[in-house]
PDB file of C-alpha atoms in Angstrom:
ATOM      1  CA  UNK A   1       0.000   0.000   0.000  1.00  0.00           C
ATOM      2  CA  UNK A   2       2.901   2.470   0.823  1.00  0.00           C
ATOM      3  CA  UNK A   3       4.270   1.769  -2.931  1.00  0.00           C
ATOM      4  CA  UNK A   4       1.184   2.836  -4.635  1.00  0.00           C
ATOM      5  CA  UNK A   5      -1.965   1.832  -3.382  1.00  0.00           C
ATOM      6  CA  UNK A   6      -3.979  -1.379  -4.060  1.00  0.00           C
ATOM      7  CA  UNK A   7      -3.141  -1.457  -7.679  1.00  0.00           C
ATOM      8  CA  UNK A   8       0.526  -2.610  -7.201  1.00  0.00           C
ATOM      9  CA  UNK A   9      -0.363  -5.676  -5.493  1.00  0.00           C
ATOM     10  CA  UNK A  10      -0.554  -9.479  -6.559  1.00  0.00           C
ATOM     11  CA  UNK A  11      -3.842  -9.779  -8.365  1.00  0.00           C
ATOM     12  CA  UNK A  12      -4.279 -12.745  -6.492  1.00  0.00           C
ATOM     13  CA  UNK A  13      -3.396 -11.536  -3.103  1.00  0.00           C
ATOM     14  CA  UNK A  14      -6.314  -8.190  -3.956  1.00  0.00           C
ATOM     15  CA  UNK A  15      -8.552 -10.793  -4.903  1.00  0.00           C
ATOM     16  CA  UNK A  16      -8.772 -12.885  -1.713  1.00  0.00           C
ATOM     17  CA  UNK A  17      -8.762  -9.116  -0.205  1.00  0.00           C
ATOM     18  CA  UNK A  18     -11.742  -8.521  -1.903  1.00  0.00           C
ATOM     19  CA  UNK A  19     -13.600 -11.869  -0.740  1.00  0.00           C
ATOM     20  CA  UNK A  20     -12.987 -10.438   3.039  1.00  0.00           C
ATOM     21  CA  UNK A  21     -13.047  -7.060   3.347  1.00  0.00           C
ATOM     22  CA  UNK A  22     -16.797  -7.135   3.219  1.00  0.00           C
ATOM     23  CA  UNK A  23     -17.220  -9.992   6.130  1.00  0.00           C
ATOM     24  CA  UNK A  24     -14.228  -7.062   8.169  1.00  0.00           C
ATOM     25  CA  UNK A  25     -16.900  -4.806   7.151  1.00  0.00           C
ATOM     26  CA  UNK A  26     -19.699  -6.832   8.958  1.00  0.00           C
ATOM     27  CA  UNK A  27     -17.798  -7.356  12.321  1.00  0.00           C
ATOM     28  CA  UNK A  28     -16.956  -3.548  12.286  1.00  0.00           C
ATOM     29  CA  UNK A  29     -20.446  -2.566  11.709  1.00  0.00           C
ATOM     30  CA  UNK A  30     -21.721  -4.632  14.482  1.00  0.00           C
ATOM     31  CA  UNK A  31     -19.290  -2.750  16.797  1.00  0.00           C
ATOM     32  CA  UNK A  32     -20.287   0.567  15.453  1.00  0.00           C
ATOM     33  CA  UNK A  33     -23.397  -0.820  16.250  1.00  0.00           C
ATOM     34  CA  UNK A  34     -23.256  -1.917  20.129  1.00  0.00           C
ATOM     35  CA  UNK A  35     -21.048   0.878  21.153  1.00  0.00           C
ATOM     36  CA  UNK A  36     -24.009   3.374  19.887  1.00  0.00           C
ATOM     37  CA  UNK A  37     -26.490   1.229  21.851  1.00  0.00           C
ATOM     38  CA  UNK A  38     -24.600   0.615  25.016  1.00  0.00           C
ATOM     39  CA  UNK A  39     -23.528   3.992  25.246  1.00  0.00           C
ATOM     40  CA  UNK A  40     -26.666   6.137  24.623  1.00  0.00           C
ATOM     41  CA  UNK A  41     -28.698   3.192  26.652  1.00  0.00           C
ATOM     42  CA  UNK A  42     -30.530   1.286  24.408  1.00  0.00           C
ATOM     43  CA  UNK A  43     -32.080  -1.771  24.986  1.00  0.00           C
ATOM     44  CA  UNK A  44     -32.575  -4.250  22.183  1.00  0.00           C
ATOM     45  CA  UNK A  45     -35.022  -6.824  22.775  1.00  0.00           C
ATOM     46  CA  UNK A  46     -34.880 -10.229  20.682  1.00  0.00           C
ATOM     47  CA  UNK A  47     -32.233 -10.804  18.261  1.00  0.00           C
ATOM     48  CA  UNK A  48     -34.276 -10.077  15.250  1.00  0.00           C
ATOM     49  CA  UNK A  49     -34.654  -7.199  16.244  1.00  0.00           C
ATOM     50  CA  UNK A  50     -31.213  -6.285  16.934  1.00  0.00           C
ATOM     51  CA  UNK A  51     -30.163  -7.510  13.565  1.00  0.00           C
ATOM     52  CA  UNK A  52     -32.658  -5.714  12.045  1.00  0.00           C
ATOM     53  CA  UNK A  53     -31.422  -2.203  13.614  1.00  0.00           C
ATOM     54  CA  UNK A  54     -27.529  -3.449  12.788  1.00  0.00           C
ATOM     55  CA  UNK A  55     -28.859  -3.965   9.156  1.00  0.00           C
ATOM     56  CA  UNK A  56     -30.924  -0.418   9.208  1.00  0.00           C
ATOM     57  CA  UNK A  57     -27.757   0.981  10.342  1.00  0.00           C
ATOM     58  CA  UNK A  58     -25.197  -0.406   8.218  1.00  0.00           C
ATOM     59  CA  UNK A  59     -27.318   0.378   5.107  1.00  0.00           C
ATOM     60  CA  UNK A  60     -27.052   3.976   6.611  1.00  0.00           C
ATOM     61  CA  UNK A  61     -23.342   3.786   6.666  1.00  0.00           C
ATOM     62  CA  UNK A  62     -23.857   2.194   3.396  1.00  0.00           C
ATOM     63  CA  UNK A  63     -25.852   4.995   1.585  1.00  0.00           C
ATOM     64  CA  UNK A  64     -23.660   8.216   3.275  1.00  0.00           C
ATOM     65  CA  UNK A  65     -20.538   6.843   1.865  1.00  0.00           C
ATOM     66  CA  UNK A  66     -19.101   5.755   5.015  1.00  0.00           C
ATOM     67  CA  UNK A  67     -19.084   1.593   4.176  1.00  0.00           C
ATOM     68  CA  UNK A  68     -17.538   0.480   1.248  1.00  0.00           C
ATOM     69  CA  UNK A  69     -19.438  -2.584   0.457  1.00  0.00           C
ATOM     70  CA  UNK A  70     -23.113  -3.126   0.388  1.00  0.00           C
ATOM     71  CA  UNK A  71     -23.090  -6.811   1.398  1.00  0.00           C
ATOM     72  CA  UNK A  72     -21.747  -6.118   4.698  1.00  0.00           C
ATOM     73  CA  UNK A  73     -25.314  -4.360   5.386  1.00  0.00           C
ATOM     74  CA  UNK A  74     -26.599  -7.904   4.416  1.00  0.00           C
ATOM     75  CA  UNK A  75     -28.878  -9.865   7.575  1.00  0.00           C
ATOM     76  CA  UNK A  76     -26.912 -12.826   7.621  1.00  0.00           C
ATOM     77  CA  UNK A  77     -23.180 -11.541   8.018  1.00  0.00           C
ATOM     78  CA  UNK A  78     -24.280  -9.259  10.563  1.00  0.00           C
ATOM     79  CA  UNK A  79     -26.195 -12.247  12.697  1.00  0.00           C
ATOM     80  CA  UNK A  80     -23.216 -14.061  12.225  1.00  0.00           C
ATOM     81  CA  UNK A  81     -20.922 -11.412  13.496  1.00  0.00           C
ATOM     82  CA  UNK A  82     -23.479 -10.782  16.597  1.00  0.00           C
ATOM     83  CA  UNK A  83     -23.029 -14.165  17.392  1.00  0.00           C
ATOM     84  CA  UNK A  84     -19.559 -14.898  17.305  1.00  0.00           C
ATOM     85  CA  UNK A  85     -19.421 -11.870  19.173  1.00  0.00           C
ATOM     86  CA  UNK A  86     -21.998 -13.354  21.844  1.00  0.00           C
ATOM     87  CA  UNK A  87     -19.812 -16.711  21.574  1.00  0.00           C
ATOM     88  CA  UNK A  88     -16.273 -14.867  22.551  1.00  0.00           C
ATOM     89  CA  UNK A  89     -17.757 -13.330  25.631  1.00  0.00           C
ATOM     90  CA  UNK A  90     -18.493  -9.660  24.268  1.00  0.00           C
ATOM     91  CA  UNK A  91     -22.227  -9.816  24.571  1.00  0.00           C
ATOM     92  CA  UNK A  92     -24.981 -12.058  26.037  1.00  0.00           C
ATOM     93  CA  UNK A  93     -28.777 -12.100  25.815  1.00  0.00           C
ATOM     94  CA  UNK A  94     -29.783 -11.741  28.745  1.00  0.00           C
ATOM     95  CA  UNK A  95     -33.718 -13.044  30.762  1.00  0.00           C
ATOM     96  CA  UNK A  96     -35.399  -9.656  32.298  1.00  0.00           C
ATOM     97  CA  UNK A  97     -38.654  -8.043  33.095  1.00  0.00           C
ATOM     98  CA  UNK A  98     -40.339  -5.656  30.932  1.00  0.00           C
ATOM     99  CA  UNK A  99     -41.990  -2.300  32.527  1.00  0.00           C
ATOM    100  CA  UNK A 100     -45.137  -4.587  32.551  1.00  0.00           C
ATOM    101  CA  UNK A 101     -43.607  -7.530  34.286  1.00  0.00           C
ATOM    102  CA  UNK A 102     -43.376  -9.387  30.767  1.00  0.00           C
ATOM    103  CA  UNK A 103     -40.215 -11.342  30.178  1.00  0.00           C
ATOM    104  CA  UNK A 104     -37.875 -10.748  27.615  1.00  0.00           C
ATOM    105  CA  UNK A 105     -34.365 -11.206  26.139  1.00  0.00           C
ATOM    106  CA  UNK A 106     -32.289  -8.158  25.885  1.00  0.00           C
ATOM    107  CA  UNK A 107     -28.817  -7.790  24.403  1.00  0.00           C
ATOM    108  CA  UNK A 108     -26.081  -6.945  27.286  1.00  0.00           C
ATOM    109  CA  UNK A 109     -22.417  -6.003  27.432  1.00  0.00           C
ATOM    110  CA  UNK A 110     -20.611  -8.612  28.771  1.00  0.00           C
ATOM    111  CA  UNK A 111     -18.835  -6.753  32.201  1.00  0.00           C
ATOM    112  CA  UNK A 112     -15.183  -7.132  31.182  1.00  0.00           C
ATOM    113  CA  UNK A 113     -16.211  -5.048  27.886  1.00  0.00           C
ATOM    114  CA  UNK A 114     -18.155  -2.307  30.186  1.00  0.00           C
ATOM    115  CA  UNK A 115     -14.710  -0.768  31.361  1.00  0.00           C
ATOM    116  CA  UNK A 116     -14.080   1.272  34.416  1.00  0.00           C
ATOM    117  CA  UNK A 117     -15.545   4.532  35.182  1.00  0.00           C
ATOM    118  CA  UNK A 118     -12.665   6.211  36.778  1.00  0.00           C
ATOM    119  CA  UNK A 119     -13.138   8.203  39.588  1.00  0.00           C
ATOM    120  CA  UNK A 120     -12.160  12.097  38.733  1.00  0.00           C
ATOM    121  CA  UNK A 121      -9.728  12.188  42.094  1.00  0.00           C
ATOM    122  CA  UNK A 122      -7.667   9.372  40.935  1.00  0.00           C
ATOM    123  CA  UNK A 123      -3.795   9.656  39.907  1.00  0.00           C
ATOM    124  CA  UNK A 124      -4.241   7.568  36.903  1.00  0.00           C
ATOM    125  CA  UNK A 125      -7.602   9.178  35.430  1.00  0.00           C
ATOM    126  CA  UNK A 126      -6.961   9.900  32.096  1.00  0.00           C
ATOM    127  CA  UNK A 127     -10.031  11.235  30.752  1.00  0.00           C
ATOM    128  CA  UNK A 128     -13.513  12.611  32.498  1.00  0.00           C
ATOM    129  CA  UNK A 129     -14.866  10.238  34.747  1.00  0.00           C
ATOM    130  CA  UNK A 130     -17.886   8.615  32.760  1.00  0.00           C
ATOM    131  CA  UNK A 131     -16.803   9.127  29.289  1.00  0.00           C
ATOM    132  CA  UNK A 132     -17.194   7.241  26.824  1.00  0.00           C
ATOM    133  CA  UNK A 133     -13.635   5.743  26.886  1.00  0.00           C
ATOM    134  CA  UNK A 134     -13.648   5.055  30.645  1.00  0.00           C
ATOM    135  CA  UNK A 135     -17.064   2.938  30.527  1.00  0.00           C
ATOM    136  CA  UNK A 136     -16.288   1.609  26.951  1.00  0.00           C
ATOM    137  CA  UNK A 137     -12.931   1.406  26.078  1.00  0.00           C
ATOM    138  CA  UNK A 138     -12.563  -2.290  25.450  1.00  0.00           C
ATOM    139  CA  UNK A 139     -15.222  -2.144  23.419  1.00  0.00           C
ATOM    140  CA  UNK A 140     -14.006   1.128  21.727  1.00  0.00           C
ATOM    141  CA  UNK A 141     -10.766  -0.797  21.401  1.00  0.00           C
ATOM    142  CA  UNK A 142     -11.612  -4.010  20.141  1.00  0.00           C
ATOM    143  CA  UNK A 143     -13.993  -2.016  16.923  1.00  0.00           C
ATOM    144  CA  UNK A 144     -10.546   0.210  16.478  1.00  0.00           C
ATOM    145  CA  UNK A 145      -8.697  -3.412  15.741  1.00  0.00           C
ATOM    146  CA  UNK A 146     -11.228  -4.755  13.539  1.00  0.00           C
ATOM    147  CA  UNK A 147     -11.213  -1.424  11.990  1.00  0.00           C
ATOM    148  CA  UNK A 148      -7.758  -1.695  11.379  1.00  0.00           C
ATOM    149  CA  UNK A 149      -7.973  -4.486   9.199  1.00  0.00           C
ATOM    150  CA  UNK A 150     -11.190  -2.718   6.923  1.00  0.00           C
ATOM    151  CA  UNK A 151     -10.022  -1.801   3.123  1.00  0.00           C
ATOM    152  CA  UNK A 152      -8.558   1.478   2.551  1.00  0.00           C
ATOM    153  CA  UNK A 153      -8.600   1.897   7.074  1.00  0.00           C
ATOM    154  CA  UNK A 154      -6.504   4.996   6.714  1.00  0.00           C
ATOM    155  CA  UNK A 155      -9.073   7.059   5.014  1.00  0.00           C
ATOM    156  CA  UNK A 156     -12.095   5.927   7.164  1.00  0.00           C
ATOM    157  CA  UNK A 157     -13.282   6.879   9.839  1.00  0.00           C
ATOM    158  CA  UNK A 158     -14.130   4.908  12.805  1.00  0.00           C
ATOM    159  CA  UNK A 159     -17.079   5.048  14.530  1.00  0.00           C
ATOM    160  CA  UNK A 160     -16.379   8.542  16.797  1.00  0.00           C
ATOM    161  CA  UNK A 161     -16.142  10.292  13.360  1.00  0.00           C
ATOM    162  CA  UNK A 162     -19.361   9.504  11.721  1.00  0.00           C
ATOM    163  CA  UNK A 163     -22.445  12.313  12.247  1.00  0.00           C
ATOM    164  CA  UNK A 164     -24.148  11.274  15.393  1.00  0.00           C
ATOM    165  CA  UNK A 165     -27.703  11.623  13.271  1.00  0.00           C
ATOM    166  CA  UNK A 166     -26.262   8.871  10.799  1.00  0.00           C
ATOM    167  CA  UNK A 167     -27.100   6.534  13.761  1.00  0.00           C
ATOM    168  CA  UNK A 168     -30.089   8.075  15.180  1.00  0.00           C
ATOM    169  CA  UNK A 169     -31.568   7.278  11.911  1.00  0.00           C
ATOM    170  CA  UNK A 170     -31.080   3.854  12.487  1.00  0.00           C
ATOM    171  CA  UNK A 171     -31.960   3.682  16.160  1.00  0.00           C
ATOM    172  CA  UNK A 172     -34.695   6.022  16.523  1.00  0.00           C
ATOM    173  CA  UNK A 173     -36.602   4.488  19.912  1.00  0.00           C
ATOM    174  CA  UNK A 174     -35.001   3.260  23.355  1.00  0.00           C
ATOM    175  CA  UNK A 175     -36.413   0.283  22.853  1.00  0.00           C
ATOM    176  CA  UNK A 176     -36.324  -1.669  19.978  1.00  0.00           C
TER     177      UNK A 176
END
């Protein structure tokens, strides 16, 4: 890439490239995804549901130019990438009540991808206690090395840089 971009390399070598970047894509979108849920406190109920606000979103991304590929905004790659992600520990669906009592299954952040909110007095606060960082950043961290490995990752942005109304669109309601 530093000798000239894409066009320089094996043909062979761009064209397995091609056959992943869009499943990198996927993963990174579903990321994008649960850090805008779990940090404006969102609760997604039922994993249809969830994949169908992933897929709203990522067509979003898809249609303002910030996605590259329009099969990553497909329903099956981003189930898949929901559940591998709920089979490495990263999220869980989790049995609770309802306001009415009703049960239901809700998407959760597993607790070792929560973070820490540090407390403002401490030595070794770097940032504002609460931030996004502090109660996120594994999360944040783990999306920025999936990221890394997206097509062209230099020019994109990651999921900080996109308009916050981009996802809003996607995730109009608190509950879903």
């Amino acid at each position: 890439q530093e000798m000239g971009g894409y066009d320089h390399w094996n043909k062979h070598f761009t064209f397995l490239c091609s056959l992943v970047w869009p499943l990198i894509e996927s993963y990174w979108l579903v990321l994008a995804s649960l850090l805008y849920i779990f940090q404006n406190d969102l609760v997604i109920v039922g994993e249809g549901r969830a994949v169908s606000a992933m897929q709203s979103f990522a067509k979003t991304l898809v249609h303002t130019g910030h996605v590259q590929y329009d099969e990553a905004a497909s329903a099956e790659p981003l189930k898949a990438a929901l559940q591998t992600y709920g089979e490495l520990g990263i999220v869980r669906w989790a049995r609770r009540f309802g306001n009415q009592g009703e049960h239901m299954v809700a998407l959760e952040l597993e607790p070792e991808f929560r973070g820490h909110v540090l407390d403002s007095n401490s030595a070794t606060a770097s940032h504002k206690a609460g931030s996004g960082e502090d109660r996120f950043g594994p999360l944040i961290r783990l999306a920025d090395a999936v990221s890394s490995y997206r097509r062209c990752w230099r020019e994109q942005e990651g999921p900080e840089d996109y308009p916050e109304y981009v996802a809003r669109m996607a995730f109009p309601h608190s509950k879903l």
